[in-house]
Amino acid sequence: MGTVGDTATGDRCRRVLFFPLPYQGHINPMFQLAGLLHARGFAVTVFHAQFNAPDASRHPAYDFVPVPGDSMPGDSPDVVQATLEHILAVNRACEAPFRERLAALLEQQRAREDVACLVADAHLLTLLDVARGLRVPTLALRTGSAACFRWFTAFPMLCDKGYLPAQESQLDTPVIELPPYGVGDLPSTSSAAAHAQLREVISRAVAAVTTSSGLILNTFDALETDELASLRRDLAVPVFDVGPLHKLSPAASSSLLRQDRGCLDWLDAQAPASVLYVSFGSLASMSASDLKETAWSIANSGHPFLWVLRPGLVRGAPPSQQQPPLPDGFHATTHGRGMVVRWAPQEEVLAHPAVGGFWTHCGWNSTLESVCAGVPMLCRPCFGDQKGNARYVYHAWRIGLTLDGELERGKVEAAISALMGAGETGAELRRRALEFKSSAAESIGEAGSSCLNVDKLVNHIQSLQL
Ligand code: UDP
């Protein structure tokens, strides 16, 4: 494990440029990667959009370059479509100002000598192209699983073979070319226009990877052995699986919302493995009636709980609403048994010994954080890669249960009991979850797969020349 650029001996340290996609689930792994490379001696410059801009004061050792001009996400009720449109809009709007700012940075002779590469989110193809146009080598970070990127590369085949766009009658059909996925695990779109947009965003993400000098993935070999082997076989660029990044990186928090740390004190007072942690990430939303069923299933389960009720969780709520209102009687029924917060320090919550289960939307970061903490999951995926992640959790890794169909309190209470209870199901889930926790720890230990891949990534970046 060497470090780059020893300034004490007069060598220049090299600079890595970063550009995250401005969403929480993409910002966190990008900052974790920046923290990791910074700890290995690289200087860091973060270019960023104005929407969801990071808090520079939390990272005093980094340079920040705001790139103006990006738009806000649209207000389409279809969150998939709104997100796809926004990804394309950010690319378009940031292109010219990014070119200008990057060229200015490169013009300073010292900076030109120092810059090693740009690491950008794979959804920022336009910006990766801009960097290449200015002769800056690029690496693409995909913030989802290896399995997810595998189906990205297979998207044209999935369309040609008629799996996509998914038909209601075929949701249970297995995708034999991509086990363990079924058609229902692939992202569904509400219209032909949304499908075309999905196809465009995915083909651009694949192009971003194949035209770069390498793909960086937040996963580890023991978790996705076959998927990583398949990507290595199919892609002509090197693949660096360096996850779990949140465990490897000393990065300061890049949370966009203020995390309520008081919940950690509350957890300290709870019995080991007794608490159900409930969070649906930064984007997933639910109907008002699903919120009601969620609330009563948590209340009726009888288990202690920590619930993240973030602003915007309920569809159709006024933007000014700080927190969705809970049903009458909820607080009285659960008094002394639970805590509701707007946003939690999730990595620390999941690593807390009091947490025994995670009811999650299965965003990739949440899934990986739960895997690393050895916490079994109750999966309620909403959109995008979440259904595929859930499939791996309950079917391939068998460290969780899934909640399909209508959200109905009786059904959910039974699932919570199975997950948290002393019965055979819960015991087996916990046993397997602890095995994965160990393999995650091994992967980042000395000579672990991810640890070695970080070394390879550092050497690779050192070898890149403008
Ligand atoms: N997160 C957090 N506090 C919360 C809920 C989530 O800090 O109360 C973090 C979580 O640790 C994860 C990220 O937000 O790193 C969410 O990413 P994920 O991929 O799980 O879901 P997304 O928000 O992209 O749907």
Short mmCIF file of C-alpha atoms and ligand atoms in Angstrom, two decimals:
data_model
loop_
_atom_site.label_atom_id
_atom_site.label_comp_id
_atom_site.label_asym_id
_atom_site.label_seq_id
_atom_site.Cartn_x
_atom_site.Cartn_y
_atom_site.Cartn_z
CA MET A 1 0.00 0.00 0.00
CA GLY A 2 1.97 3.02 -1.17
CA THR A 3 0.79 6.60 -1.14
CA VAL A 4 0.92 8.97 -4.05
CA GLY A 5 2.96 12.14 -4.22
CA ASP A 6 5.04 12.55 -1.12
CA THR A 7 5.04 16.32 -0.65
CA ALA A 8 7.56 15.99 2.20
CA THR A 9 10.15 14.90 -0.34
CA GLY A 10 9.17 17.56 -2.82
CA ASP A 11 7.13 15.37 -5.19
CA ARG A 12 3.88 16.81 -6.37
CA CYS A 13 0.76 15.06 -5.29
CA ARG A 14 -1.60 14.33 -8.14
CA ARG A 15 -5.13 15.64 -8.28
CA VAL A 16 -8.26 13.64 -8.98
CA LEU A 17 -11.36 15.51 -10.15
CA PHE A 18 -14.79 14.24 -9.16
CA PHE A 19 -18.28 15.00 -10.47
CA PRO A 20 -21.18 13.29 -8.65
CA LEU A 21 -24.72 13.00 -9.97
CA PRO A 22 -26.67 15.31 -7.63
CA TYR A 23 -28.67 12.70 -5.73
CA GLN A 24 -28.00 11.47 -2.21
CA GLY A 25 -27.49 7.84 -3.22
CA HIS A 26 -24.90 8.95 -5.81
CA ILE A 27 -23.22 11.71 -3.77
CA ASN A 28 -22.42 9.45 -0.79
CA PRO A 29 -20.34 6.83 -2.65
CA MET A 30 -18.60 9.54 -4.72
CA PHE A 31 -17.50 11.38 -1.56
CA GLN A 32 -16.49 8.08 0.03
CA LEU A 33 -14.33 7.34 -3.00
CA ALA A 34 -12.87 10.85 -2.84
CA GLY A 35 -12.10 10.30 0.86
CA LEU A 36 -10.42 7.01 0.08
CA LEU A 37 -8.22 8.46 -2.65
CA HIS A 38 -7.44 11.52 -0.57
CA ALA A 39 -6.23 9.23 2.22
CA ARG A 40 -3.94 7.64 -0.36
CA GLY A 41 -2.29 10.95 -1.16
CA PHE A 42 -4.35 12.41 -4.01
CA ALA A 43 -5.55 16.00 -3.94
CA VAL A 44 -9.30 16.31 -4.55
CA THR A 45 -11.36 18.74 -6.60
CA VAL A 46 -15.12 18.26 -6.60
CA PHE A 47 -17.10 19.75 -9.47
CA HIS A 48 -20.78 19.82 -8.65
CA ALA A 49 -24.18 20.91 -9.89
CA GLN A 50 -26.06 23.60 -8.00
CA PHE A 51 -29.00 21.33 -7.26
CA ASN A 52 -28.23 19.31 -4.10
CA ALA A 53 -24.85 21.04 -3.83
CA PRO A 54 -22.52 19.48 -1.24
CA ASP A 55 -21.54 21.39 1.90
CA ALA A 56 -17.94 22.40 1.19
CA SER A 57 -17.33 23.36 4.83
CA ARG A 58 -17.44 19.69 5.82
CA HIS A 59 -14.51 18.89 3.52
CA PRO A 60 -11.95 21.65 4.14
CA ALA A 61 -9.14 19.72 2.42
CA TYR A 62 -10.95 19.59 -0.94
CA ASP A 63 -11.39 22.20 -3.66
CA PHE A 64 -14.95 22.73 -4.85
CA VAL A 65 -16.00 24.09 -8.22
CA PRO A 66 -19.72 24.88 -8.56
CA VAL A 67 -20.99 24.36 -12.10
CA PRO A 68 -23.96 26.65 -12.65
CA GLY A 69 -26.91 26.23 -14.94
CA ASP A 70 -28.45 22.91 -13.98
CA SER A 71 -32.18 22.58 -13.63
CA MET A 72 -34.37 21.30 -10.83
CA PRO A 73 -36.05 17.91 -11.23
CA GLY A 74 -39.44 18.11 -12.97
CA ASP A 75 -42.65 17.79 -10.99
CA SER A 76 -43.92 14.74 -12.90
CA PRO A 77 -45.80 12.44 -10.50
CA ASP A 78 -43.88 9.56 -12.10
CA VAL A 79 -40.63 9.66 -10.11
CA VAL A 80 -38.84 7.39 -12.63
CA GLN A 81 -39.64 9.69 -15.52
CA ALA A 82 -38.86 12.82 -13.51
CA THR A 83 -35.46 11.37 -12.53
CA LEU A 84 -34.61 10.26 -16.08
CA GLU A 85 -35.52 13.70 -17.46
CA HIS A 86 -33.48 15.37 -14.75
CA ILE A 87 -30.39 13.22 -15.45
CA LEU A 88 -30.51 14.24 -19.12
CA ALA A 89 -31.15 17.88 -18.18
CA VAL A 90 -28.18 18.01 -15.79
CA ASN A 91 -25.93 16.65 -18.55
CA ARG A 92 -27.17 19.25 -21.03
CA ALA A 93 -27.11 22.20 -18.67
CA CYS A 94 -23.68 21.52 -17.15
CA GLU A 95 -21.89 20.77 -20.42
CA ALA A 96 -20.77 24.29 -21.43
CA PRO A 97 -20.05 25.66 -17.92
CA PHE A 98 -18.15 22.49 -17.01
CA ARG A 99 -16.02 22.76 -20.17
CA GLU A 100 -15.22 26.35 -19.32
CA ARG A 101 -14.31 25.61 -15.69
CA LEU A 102 -12.28 22.51 -16.48
CA ALA A 103 -10.38 24.32 -19.24
CA ALA A 104 -9.64 27.16 -16.80
CA LEU A 105 -8.32 24.68 -14.25
CA LEU A 106 -6.14 22.99 -16.85
CA GLU A 107 -4.82 26.30 -18.08
CA GLN A 108 -3.03 26.85 -14.84
CA GLN A 109 0.16 25.06 -15.74
CA ARG A 110 0.70 23.58 -12.30
CA ALA A 111 -2.79 22.16 -12.29
CA ARG A 112 -2.30 20.62 -15.73
CA GLU A 113 0.74 18.74 -14.44
CA ASP A 114 -1.13 17.59 -11.37
CA VAL A 115 -4.44 16.44 -12.76
CA ALA A 116 -4.57 12.65 -13.06
CA CYS A 117 -8.16 12.06 -14.16
CA LEU A 118 -11.83 12.82 -13.73
CA VAL A 119 -14.01 10.34 -11.85
CA ALA A 120 -17.62 11.06 -12.77
CA ASP A 121 -20.89 9.29 -12.18
CA ALA A 122 -21.65 6.99 -15.11
CA HIS A 123 -24.87 8.97 -15.64
CA LEU A 124 -22.81 12.03 -16.61
CA LEU A 125 -21.71 10.88 -20.07
CA THR A 126 -21.72 14.40 -21.51
CA LEU A 127 -19.33 15.60 -18.83
CA LEU A 128 -17.05 12.60 -19.28
CA ASP A 129 -16.99 13.44 -23.01
CA VAL A 130 -16.11 17.05 -22.21
CA ALA A 131 -13.18 15.90 -20.06
CA ARG A 132 -11.93 13.52 -22.75
CA GLY A 133 -12.24 16.35 -25.30
CA LEU A 134 -9.79 18.31 -23.11
CA ARG A 135 -7.55 15.22 -22.95
CA VAL A 136 -8.32 14.43 -19.33
CA PRO A 137 -8.52 10.66 -18.71
CA THR A 138 -11.79 9.51 -17.19
CA LEU A 139 -13.07 6.81 -14.85
CA ALA A 140 -16.77 6.07 -14.42
CA LEU A 141 -18.29 5.34 -11.01
CA ARG A 142 -21.47 3.27 -11.02
CA THR A 143 -23.20 3.59 -7.67
CA GLY A 144 -25.42 0.51 -8.14
CA SER A 145 -24.58 -3.19 -7.92
CA ALA A 146 -22.52 -5.16 -10.44
CA ALA A 147 -25.69 -7.13 -11.24
CA CYS A 148 -27.47 -3.89 -12.06
CA PHE A 149 -24.75 -2.78 -14.47
CA ARG A 150 -24.87 -6.22 -16.02
CA TRP A 151 -28.50 -5.72 -16.97
CA PHE A 152 -27.66 -2.22 -18.18
CA THR A 153 -25.27 -3.81 -20.68
CA ALA A 154 -27.94 -6.41 -21.55
CA PHE A 155 -30.70 -3.83 -22.08
CA PRO A 156 -30.82 -4.10 -25.91
CA MET A 157 -31.01 -7.90 -25.63
CA LEU A 158 -33.80 -7.64 -23.03
CA CYS A 159 -35.77 -5.48 -25.46
CA ASP A 160 -35.00 -7.69 -28.48
CA LYS A 161 -36.15 -10.79 -26.62
CA GLY A 162 -39.38 -9.10 -25.52
CA TYR A 163 -38.67 -8.99 -21.77
CA LEU A 164 -38.88 -5.20 -21.92
CA PRO A 165 -40.96 -3.13 -21.81
CA ALA A 166 -42.35 -5.45 -19.14
CA GLN A 167 -45.89 -6.72 -19.71
CA GLU A 168 -48.15 -7.06 -16.68
CA SER A 169 -48.82 -10.73 -17.58
CA GLN A 170 -45.08 -11.59 -17.66
CA LEU A 171 -43.82 -10.15 -14.40
CA ASP A 172 -43.18 -13.65 -12.96
CA THR A 173 -41.26 -14.85 -16.03
CA PRO A 174 -37.62 -15.60 -15.19
CA VAL A 175 -35.01 -13.78 -17.27
CA ILE A 176 -33.05 -16.92 -18.12
CA GLU A 177 -30.09 -14.98 -19.49
CA LEU A 178 -29.72 -13.01 -16.23
CA PRO A 179 -30.52 -15.17 -13.21
CA PRO A 180 -31.87 -14.60 -10.58
CA TYR A 181 -33.86 -11.74 -12.14
CA GLY A 182 -37.44 -12.10 -13.20
CA VAL A 183 -39.14 -9.66 -15.57
CA GLY A 184 -40.82 -7.96 -12.59
CA ASP A 185 -37.40 -7.13 -11.12
CA LEU A 186 -36.44 -4.98 -14.10
CA PRO A 187 -37.46 -1.31 -14.05
CA SER A 188 -40.95 -0.75 -15.35
CA THR A 189 -41.97 2.41 -17.14
CA SER A 190 -45.42 3.90 -17.46
CA SER A 191 -45.35 4.82 -21.16
CA ALA A 192 -43.54 4.28 -24.46
CA ALA A 193 -41.95 7.71 -24.04
CA ALA A 194 -40.62 6.80 -20.58
CA HIS A 195 -39.28 3.50 -21.94
CA ALA A 196 -37.43 5.35 -24.72
CA GLN A 197 -35.98 7.71 -22.12
CA LEU A 198 -34.89 4.80 -19.92
CA ARG A 199 -33.22 3.19 -22.93
CA GLU A 200 -31.38 6.41 -23.69
CA VAL A 201 -30.19 6.94 -20.10
CA ILE A 202 -29.00 3.34 -19.84
CA SER A 203 -27.21 3.26 -23.18
CA ARG A 204 -25.47 6.52 -22.23
CA ALA A 205 -24.37 5.01 -18.89
CA VAL A 206 -22.95 1.98 -20.71
CA ALA A 207 -21.17 4.27 -23.20
CA ALA A 208 -19.80 6.32 -20.29
CA VAL A 209 -18.18 3.17 -18.94
CA THR A 210 -16.94 1.66 -22.19
CA THR A 211 -15.32 4.92 -23.33
CA SER A 212 -13.61 5.51 -19.98
CA SER A 213 -10.34 4.16 -18.62
CA GLY A 214 -12.12 2.02 -16.08
CA LEU A 215 -15.27 1.21 -14.13
CA ILE A 216 -15.41 1.68 -10.36
CA LEU A 217 -18.09 -0.26 -8.48
CA ASN A 218 -19.22 -0.03 -4.86
CA THR A 219 -19.47 -3.77 -4.26
CA PHE A 220 -17.19 -6.62 -3.24
CA ASP A 221 -16.19 -9.88 -4.81
CA ALA A 222 -17.68 -12.33 -2.30
CA LEU A 223 -21.09 -10.65 -2.67
CA GLU A 224 -21.23 -10.57 -6.48
CA THR A 225 -18.61 -13.05 -7.66
CA ASP A 226 -20.36 -14.20 -10.85
CA GLU A 227 -21.68 -10.77 -11.78
CA LEU A 228 -18.22 -9.22 -11.47
CA ALA A 229 -16.62 -12.08 -13.43
CA SER A 230 -19.19 -11.60 -16.17
CA LEU A 231 -18.53 -7.84 -16.35
CA ARG A 232 -14.78 -8.46 -16.50
CA ARG A 233 -15.35 -10.89 -19.35
CA ASP A 234 -17.62 -8.57 -21.32
CA LEU A 235 -16.06 -5.16 -20.78
CA ALA A 236 -12.83 -4.08 -22.42
CA VAL A 237 -12.04 -1.71 -19.54
CA PRO A 238 -10.69 -2.66 -16.09
CA VAL A 239 -13.28 -3.11 -13.34
CA PHE A 240 -12.41 -1.99 -9.80
CA ASP A 241 -14.80 -3.37 -7.17
CA VAL A 242 -13.72 -1.34 -4.15
CA GLY A 243 -16.75 -1.64 -1.89
CA PRO A 244 -18.10 -1.32 0.67
CA LEU A 245 -16.83 2.23 0.26
CA HIS A 246 -18.47 3.49 3.46
CA LYS A 247 -16.33 1.03 5.42
CA LEU A 248 -13.09 1.72 3.56
CA SER A 249 -13.27 5.47 3.43
CA PRO A 250 -12.58 8.01 6.16
CA ALA A 251 -14.91 10.50 4.37
CA ALA A 252 -16.87 13.05 6.37
CA SER A 253 -20.64 12.82 5.99
CA SER A 254 -22.05 14.05 2.69
CA SER A 255 -25.65 13.94 3.88
CA LEU A 256 -27.84 16.59 2.28
CA LEU A 257 -30.32 16.55 5.17
CA ARG A 258 -29.35 17.12 8.79
CA GLN A 259 -29.00 13.74 10.47
CA ASP A 260 -30.74 13.44 13.84
CA ARG A 261 -27.98 11.95 15.99
CA GLY A 262 -30.24 11.84 19.04
CA CYS A 263 -31.55 8.51 17.77
CA LEU A 264 -28.15 6.93 18.55
CA ASP A 265 -28.63 7.78 22.26
CA TRP A 266 -32.09 6.29 22.08
CA LEU A 267 -30.66 3.13 20.48
CA ASP A 268 -28.09 2.90 23.30
CA ALA A 269 -30.98 2.32 25.70
CA GLN A 270 -32.53 -0.56 23.68
CA ALA A 271 -31.88 -4.29 24.00
CA PRO A 272 -29.52 -5.93 21.48
CA ALA A 273 -31.08 -6.73 18.09
CA SER A 274 -34.51 -5.59 19.29
CA VAL A 275 -35.13 -2.53 17.08
CA LEU A 276 -36.71 -2.48 13.63
CA TYR A 277 -35.15 0.34 11.59
CA VAL A 278 -37.48 1.68 8.87
CA SER A 279 -36.28 3.92 6.05
CA PHE A 280 -37.11 4.27 2.38
CA GLY A 281 -34.12 6.36 1.29
CA SER A 282 -34.04 9.80 -0.25
CA LEU A 283 -36.32 9.48 -3.28
CA ALA A 284 -38.89 6.69 -2.83
CA SER A 285 -42.40 7.86 -2.05
CA MET A 286 -45.67 6.27 -0.96
CA SER A 287 -49.38 7.03 -1.01
CA ALA A 288 -51.11 8.42 2.07
CA SER A 289 -52.91 5.10 2.51
CA ASP A 290 -49.60 3.15 2.37
CA LEU A 291 -48.24 5.48 5.04
CA LYS A 292 -51.20 4.58 7.23
CA GLU A 293 -50.65 0.83 6.72
CA THR A 294 -46.93 1.28 7.39
CA ALA A 295 -47.64 3.18 10.61
CA TRP A 296 -50.13 0.65 11.96
CA SER A 297 -48.05 -2.36 11.03
CA ILE A 298 -45.10 -0.85 12.92
CA ALA A 299 -47.35 0.03 15.86
CA ASN A 300 -49.11 -3.35 15.97
CA SER A 301 -45.90 -5.38 15.58
CA GLY A 302 -45.03 -4.62 19.20
CA HIS A 303 -41.31 -4.24 18.38
CA PRO A 304 -39.24 -1.18 19.24
CA PHE A 305 -38.66 0.87 16.09
CA LEU A 306 -36.73 3.77 14.62
CA TRP A 307 -38.58 5.24 11.64
CA VAL A 308 -37.21 7.79 9.15
CA LEU A 309 -40.12 9.92 8.01
CA ARG A 310 -38.44 12.34 5.63
CA PRO A 311 -40.10 15.37 4.07
CA GLY A 312 -41.62 14.42 0.69
CA LEU A 313 -42.12 10.75 1.59
CA VAL A 314 -45.85 10.95 0.95
CA ARG A 315 -46.93 11.65 -2.63
CA GLY A 316 -49.01 14.76 -3.13
CA ALA A 317 -48.03 16.38 0.18
CA PRO A 318 -47.40 20.15 0.03
CA PRO A 319 -43.68 20.92 -0.49
CA SER A 320 -43.70 23.04 2.69
CA GLN A 321 -44.60 20.02 4.84
CA GLN A 322 -41.67 19.22 7.15
CA GLN A 323 -42.81 15.72 8.08
CA PRO A 324 -45.81 13.68 6.94
CA PRO A 325 -48.49 13.55 9.66
CA LEU A 326 -48.99 10.17 11.35
CA PRO A 327 -52.43 8.66 11.95
CA ASP A 328 -54.33 9.68 15.10
CA GLY A 329 -53.46 7.38 17.96
CA PHE A 330 -50.09 6.28 16.55
CA HIS A 331 -47.99 8.17 19.10
CA ALA A 332 -50.18 7.08 22.02
CA THR A 333 -50.05 3.43 20.93
CA THR A 334 -46.29 3.37 20.47
CA HIS A 335 -45.38 5.68 23.37
CA GLY A 336 -41.97 4.75 24.84
CA ARG A 337 -41.36 2.08 22.22
CA GLY A 338 -40.18 3.98 19.19
CA MET A 339 -38.63 7.04 17.68
CA VAL A 340 -39.55 8.91 14.50
CA VAL A 341 -36.91 11.14 12.89
CA ARG A 342 -36.69 13.19 9.69
CA TRP A 343 -33.31 11.75 8.69
CA ALA A 344 -30.92 9.42 10.51
CA PRO A 345 -27.16 8.77 10.52
CA GLN A 346 -28.02 5.54 8.74
CA GLU A 347 -24.62 3.86 8.57
CA GLU A 348 -24.22 4.26 12.33
CA VAL A 349 -27.80 3.20 12.99
CA LEU A 350 -27.37 -0.03 11.02
CA ALA A 351 -24.06 -0.74 12.74
CA HIS A 352 -25.65 -0.23 16.20
CA PRO A 353 -26.05 -3.48 18.16
CA ALA A 354 -29.66 -2.59 19.09
CA VAL A 355 -30.80 -2.80 15.45
CA GLY A 356 -32.14 -6.24 14.53
CA GLY A 357 -33.91 -5.64 11.22
CA PHE A 358 -34.20 -3.09 8.42
CA TRP A 359 -37.41 -2.41 6.54
CA THR A 360 -35.93 -0.85 3.40
CA HIS A 361 -36.69 0.26 -0.15
CA CYS A 362 -33.47 -1.57 -1.18
CA GLY A 363 -31.55 1.33 -2.67
CA TRP A 364 -28.07 -0.04 -3.33
CA ASN A 365 -26.36 2.00 -0.59
CA SER A 366 -28.94 0.96 1.99
CA THR A 367 -28.67 -2.67 0.88
CA LEU A 368 -24.88 -2.65 1.09
CA GLU A 369 -24.89 -0.83 4.43
CA SER A 370 -27.26 -3.46 5.83
CA VAL A 371 -25.19 -6.34 4.40
CA CYS A 372 -22.04 -4.93 6.02
CA ALA A 373 -23.79 -4.54 9.37
CA GLY A 374 -25.19 -8.09 9.26
CA VAL A 375 -28.77 -6.78 9.57
CA PRO A 376 -31.48 -8.83 7.81
CA MET A 377 -33.93 -6.90 5.64
CA LEU A 378 -37.61 -6.57 4.92
CA CYS A 379 -37.67 -5.46 1.30
CA ARG A 380 -40.25 -3.06 -0.11
CA PRO A 381 -38.64 -1.86 -3.36
CA CYS A 382 -40.23 0.97 -5.32
CA PHE A 383 -38.49 1.66 -8.63
CA GLY A 384 -35.30 1.55 -10.68
CA ASP A 385 -32.72 -0.98 -9.48
CA GLN A 386 -34.47 -1.51 -6.12
CA LYS A 387 -36.53 -4.51 -7.22
CA GLY A 388 -33.44 -6.23 -8.58
CA ASN A 389 -31.53 -5.50 -5.36
CA ALA A 390 -34.42 -6.95 -3.35
CA ARG A 391 -34.36 -10.10 -5.51
CA TYR A 392 -30.73 -10.65 -4.52
CA VAL A 393 -31.49 -10.00 -0.83
CA TYR A 394 -34.37 -12.46 -0.43
CA HIS A 395 -33.65 -14.96 -3.20
CA ALA A 396 -29.91 -15.14 -3.89
CA TRP A 397 -28.34 -14.18 -0.55
CA ARG A 398 -31.36 -15.18 1.58
CA ILE A 399 -30.81 -12.41 4.11
CA GLY A 400 -34.26 -10.89 3.93
CA LEU A 401 -37.96 -11.22 3.20
CA THR A 402 -39.98 -9.42 0.57
CA LEU A 403 -43.26 -7.57 0.80
CA ASP A 404 -45.09 -7.90 -2.52
CA GLY A 405 -48.41 -6.52 -3.67
CA GLU A 406 -50.68 -4.23 -1.68
CA LEU A 407 -49.26 -2.94 1.57
CA GLU A 408 -51.64 -4.32 4.16
CA ARG A 409 -50.98 -4.13 7.89
CA GLY A 410 -51.76 -7.78 8.76
CA LYS A 411 -49.38 -9.05 6.11
CA VAL A 412 -46.65 -6.63 7.16
CA GLU A 413 -47.02 -7.43 10.87
CA ALA A 414 -46.52 -11.13 10.07
CA ALA A 415 -43.40 -10.31 8.02
CA ILE A 416 -41.98 -8.11 10.81
CA SER A 417 -42.59 -10.92 13.32
CA ALA A 418 -40.83 -13.42 11.07
CA LEU A 419 -37.88 -11.07 10.55
CA MET A 420 -37.44 -9.95 14.16
CA GLY A 421 -38.77 -12.95 16.06
CA ALA A 422 -37.02 -15.90 17.68
CA GLY A 423 -38.49 -18.40 15.19
CA GLU A 424 -36.61 -20.43 12.60
CA THR A 425 -37.00 -17.89 9.77
CA GLY A 426 -35.54 -14.99 11.74
CA ALA A 427 -32.73 -17.13 13.14
CA GLU A 428 -31.71 -18.37 9.69
CA LEU A 429 -31.82 -14.84 8.21
CA ARG A 430 -29.65 -13.54 11.04
CA ARG A 431 -27.19 -16.41 10.66
CA ARG A 432 -26.75 -15.76 6.94
CA ALA A 433 -26.63 -11.98 7.40
CA LEU A 434 -23.75 -12.43 9.86
CA GLU A 435 -21.90 -14.57 7.30
CA PHE A 436 -22.15 -11.74 4.76
CA LYS A 437 -21.03 -9.25 7.39
CA SER A 438 -17.89 -11.36 7.87
CA SER A 439 -17.20 -11.61 4.15
CA ALA A 440 -17.62 -7.82 3.80
CA ALA A 441 -15.11 -7.34 6.61
CA GLU A 442 -12.72 -9.80 4.96
CA SER A 443 -12.94 -7.97 1.64
CA ILE A 444 -11.63 -4.75 3.22
CA GLY A 445 -9.11 -6.46 5.50
CA GLU A 446 -5.47 -6.84 4.64
CA ALA A 447 -5.17 -8.71 1.30
CA GLY A 448 -8.97 -8.68 1.00
CA SER A 449 -10.34 -8.38 -2.55
CA SER A 450 -11.49 -4.75 -2.25
CA CYS A 451 -8.34 -3.72 -0.44
CA LEU A 452 -6.23 -5.14 -3.28
CA ASN A 453 -8.49 -3.48 -5.84
CA VAL A 454 -7.96 -0.10 -4.16
CA ASP A 455 -4.22 -0.63 -4.63
CA LYS A 456 -4.84 -1.49 -8.30
CA LEU A 457 -7.04 1.57 -8.72
CA VAL A 458 -4.40 3.83 -7.15
CA ASN A 459 -1.72 2.41 -9.47
CA HIS A 460 -4.05 2.75 -12.44
CA ILE A 461 -4.75 6.40 -11.66
CA GLN A 462 -1.03 7.07 -11.21
CA SER A 463 -0.40 5.59 -14.64
CA LEU A 464 -2.92 7.90 -16.38
CA GLN A 465 -1.42 10.85 -18.25
CA LEU A 466 -3.04 13.91 -19.74
N1 UDP B 1 -29.50 7.82 4.45
C1 UDP B 1 -29.18 8.57 5.56
N2 UDP B 1 -30.18 8.79 6.47
C2 UDP B 1 -31.44 8.32 6.34
C3 UDP B 1 -31.74 7.54 5.20
C4 UDP B 1 -30.74 7.31 4.27
O1 UDP B 1 -28.05 9.01 5.74
O2 UDP B 1 -32.25 8.60 7.21
C5 UDP B 1 -28.42 7.55 3.46
C6 UDP B 1 -28.11 6.07 3.41
O3 UDP B 1 -27.13 5.75 4.39
C7 UDP B 1 -27.63 5.88 1.98
C8 UDP B 1 -28.35 6.99 1.21
O4 UDP B 1 -28.87 7.89 2.16
O5 UDP B 1 -26.23 6.05 1.91
C9 UDP B 1 -29.51 6.47 0.39
O6 UDP B 1 -29.03 5.78 -0.70
P1 UDP B 1 -29.77 4.53 -1.29
O7 UDP B 1 -28.99 4.06 -2.47
O8 UDP B 1 -30.00 3.51 -0.24
O9 UDP B 1 -31.19 5.04 -1.70
P2 UDP B 1 -31.72 6.29 -2.57
O10 UDP B 1 -31.90 7.40 -1.62
O11 UDP B 1 -30.70 6.57 -3.64
O12 UDP B 1 -33.01 5.78 -3.11
#
